[in-house]
């Protein structure tokens, strides 16, 4: 299973279902597009429909669906993403995630600011976990 050998560290630290989702999508994308960045983008896009990135790992979302405009595409292209943050979630949910990550000033942030702050906190947590 090629996808298992290429599993990103954030997914290794995630629930088994997240790992299985990424591997299955990755392997299918490799068959369709070949090995490389496009297969990885496709696998992450599939993962974002059921999981969101919180800190250095992925957690199940309460409601399935794409987490950002890129994940909603059938064939994701290079470009700006929410990096696993569920940008389509409610402001309340984003504030709760921000609180779990210890983001200061979250109560005064609007939804877009919360998404950006969570992305930044996730990057720091992932770098620290390596």
Short mmCIF file of C-alpha atoms in Angstrom, two decimals:
data_model
loop_
_atom_site.label_atom_id
_atom_site.label_comp_id
_atom_site.label_asym_id
_atom_site.label_seq_id
_atom_site.Cartn_x
_atom_site.Cartn_y
_atom_site.Cartn_z
CA UNK A 1 0.00 0.00 0.00
CA UNK A 2 1.99 3.06 -1.23
CA UNK A 3 -0.17 5.57 0.69
CA UNK A 4 0.76 3.98 4.01
CA UNK A 5 4.44 4.54 3.28
CA UNK A 6 3.84 8.21 2.46
CA UNK A 7 1.58 8.99 5.40
CA UNK A 8 2.23 12.55 6.66
CA UNK A 9 3.20 12.82 10.33
CA UNK A 10 0.05 14.76 11.24
CA UNK A 11 -2.04 11.87 9.96
CA UNK A 12 0.14 9.30 11.74
CA UNK A 13 -0.87 11.04 14.99
CA UNK A 14 -4.55 10.95 14.01
CA UNK A 15 -7.31 8.36 14.44
CA UNK A 16 -7.15 5.18 12.39
CA UNK A 17 -10.18 6.26 10.32
CA UNK A 18 -8.33 9.44 9.24
CA UNK A 19 -5.33 7.34 8.25
CA UNK A 20 -7.51 4.92 6.27
CA UNK A 21 -9.32 7.80 4.52
CA UNK A 22 -6.05 9.45 3.46
CA UNK A 23 -4.45 6.18 2.32
CA UNK A 24 -7.48 5.09 0.28
CA UNK A 25 -7.82 8.50 -1.41
CA UNK A 26 -4.07 8.73 -2.02
CA UNK A 27 -3.82 5.29 -3.58
CA UNK A 28 -6.82 5.97 -5.81
CA UNK A 29 -5.35 9.32 -6.88
CA UNK A 30 -1.99 7.68 -7.67
CA UNK A 31 -3.81 5.25 -9.98
CA UNK A 32 -5.57 8.15 -11.69
CA UNK A 33 -2.93 10.91 -11.75
CA UNK A 34 0.32 9.15 -10.93
CA UNK A 35 2.58 9.64 -7.92
CA UNK A 36 3.25 13.17 -6.74
CA UNK A 37 1.83 16.39 -5.41
CA UNK A 38 -1.53 16.05 -7.14
CA UNK A 39 -2.17 12.70 -5.43
CA UNK A 40 -1.32 14.25 -2.06
CA UNK A 41 -3.63 17.25 -2.66
CA UNK A 42 -6.44 14.89 -3.61
CA UNK A 43 -5.90 12.77 -0.49
CA UNK A 44 -5.94 15.83 1.77
CA UNK A 45 -9.06 17.13 0.04
CA UNK A 46 -10.83 13.83 0.76
CA UNK A 47 -9.64 13.91 4.37
CA UNK A 48 -11.00 17.44 4.87
CA UNK A 49 -14.55 16.25 4.19
CA UNK A 50 -14.65 14.24 7.44
CA UNK A 51 -11.75 15.59 9.52
CA UNK A 52 -10.26 18.91 10.59
CA UNK A 53 -6.74 19.70 11.70
CA UNK A 54 -6.45 20.67 15.36
CA UNK A 55 -2.91 21.30 16.52
CA UNK A 56 -0.62 18.53 15.29
CA UNK A 57 -3.29 15.97 14.31
CA UNK A 58 -6.66 15.51 12.59
CA UNK A 59 -9.97 15.05 14.45
CA UNK A 60 -13.40 13.96 13.18
CA UNK A 61 -15.74 16.80 12.22
CA UNK A 62 -19.23 16.87 13.69
CA UNK A 63 -20.70 17.45 10.23
CA UNK A 64 -19.29 16.05 6.99
CA UNK A 65 -18.52 18.33 4.08
CA UNK A 66 -15.67 20.29 2.53
CA UNK A 67 -13.71 22.48 4.93
CA UNK A 68 -12.81 25.16 2.40
CA UNK A 69 -13.28 26.12 -1.25
CA UNK A 70 -10.31 24.00 -2.37
CA UNK A 71 -11.65 20.86 -0.67
CA UNK A 72 -14.98 21.40 -2.43
CA UNK A 73 -13.35 20.99 -5.86
CA UNK A 74 -13.48 17.58 -7.47
CA UNK A 75 -9.84 17.93 -8.52
CA UNK A 76 -8.04 20.30 -6.15
CA UNK A 77 -5.56 22.69 -7.72
CA UNK A 78 -2.58 24.36 -6.15
CA UNK A 79 -3.54 27.44 -4.23
CA UNK A 80 -4.76 28.87 -0.98
CA UNK A 81 -6.39 26.47 1.46
CA UNK A 82 -7.47 26.65 5.08
CA UNK A 83 -4.77 24.04 5.80
CA UNK A 84 -7.22 21.62 7.39
CA UNK A 85 -9.05 24.21 9.47
CA UNK A 86 -12.81 23.83 8.95
CA UNK A 87 -13.35 27.32 7.54
CA UNK A 88 -17.00 26.43 6.85
CA UNK A 89 -17.66 25.74 10.54
CA UNK A 90 -19.51 28.20 12.74
CA UNK A 91 -17.69 31.02 14.48
CA UNK A 92 -18.63 29.34 17.78
CA UNK A 93 -16.89 26.11 16.76
CA UNK A 94 -13.81 27.98 15.58
CA UNK A 95 -13.69 29.90 18.88
CA UNK A 96 -13.86 26.58 20.77
CA UNK A 97 -10.96 25.17 18.72
CA UNK A 98 -9.02 28.39 19.30
CA UNK A 99 -9.62 28.05 23.04
CA UNK A 100 -8.34 24.46 23.00
CA UNK A 101 -5.22 25.67 21.22
CA UNK A 102 -4.73 28.53 23.71
CA UNK A 103 -4.97 31.31 21.13
CA UNK A 104 -4.97 34.70 22.89
CA UNK A 105 -7.45 37.40 21.84
CA UNK A 106 -9.82 34.88 20.25
CA UNK A 107 -12.94 36.45 21.78
CA UNK A 108 -12.39 39.63 19.75
CA UNK A 109 -11.62 37.89 16.46
CA UNK A 110 -14.04 37.54 13.57
CA UNK A 111 -14.43 34.23 11.74
CA UNK A 112 -11.67 34.87 9.18
CA UNK A 113 -9.24 35.95 11.90
CA UNK A 114 -10.02 32.79 13.87
CA UNK A 115 -9.28 30.62 10.81
CA UNK A 116 -5.93 32.37 10.31
CA UNK A 117 -5.02 32.14 14.01
CA UNK A 118 -5.87 28.42 14.10
CA UNK A 119 -3.82 27.80 10.94
CA UNK A 120 -0.85 29.50 12.58
CA UNK A 121 -1.29 27.55 15.85
CA UNK A 122 -1.59 24.30 13.90
CA UNK A 123 1.67 25.02 12.04
CA UNK A 124 3.46 25.69 15.34
CA UNK A 125 2.09 22.50 16.93
CA UNK A 126 3.07 20.41 13.91
CA UNK A 127 6.59 21.86 13.84
CA UNK A 128 6.96 21.22 17.58
CA UNK A 129 5.79 17.60 17.22
CA UNK A 130 8.41 16.75 14.61
#
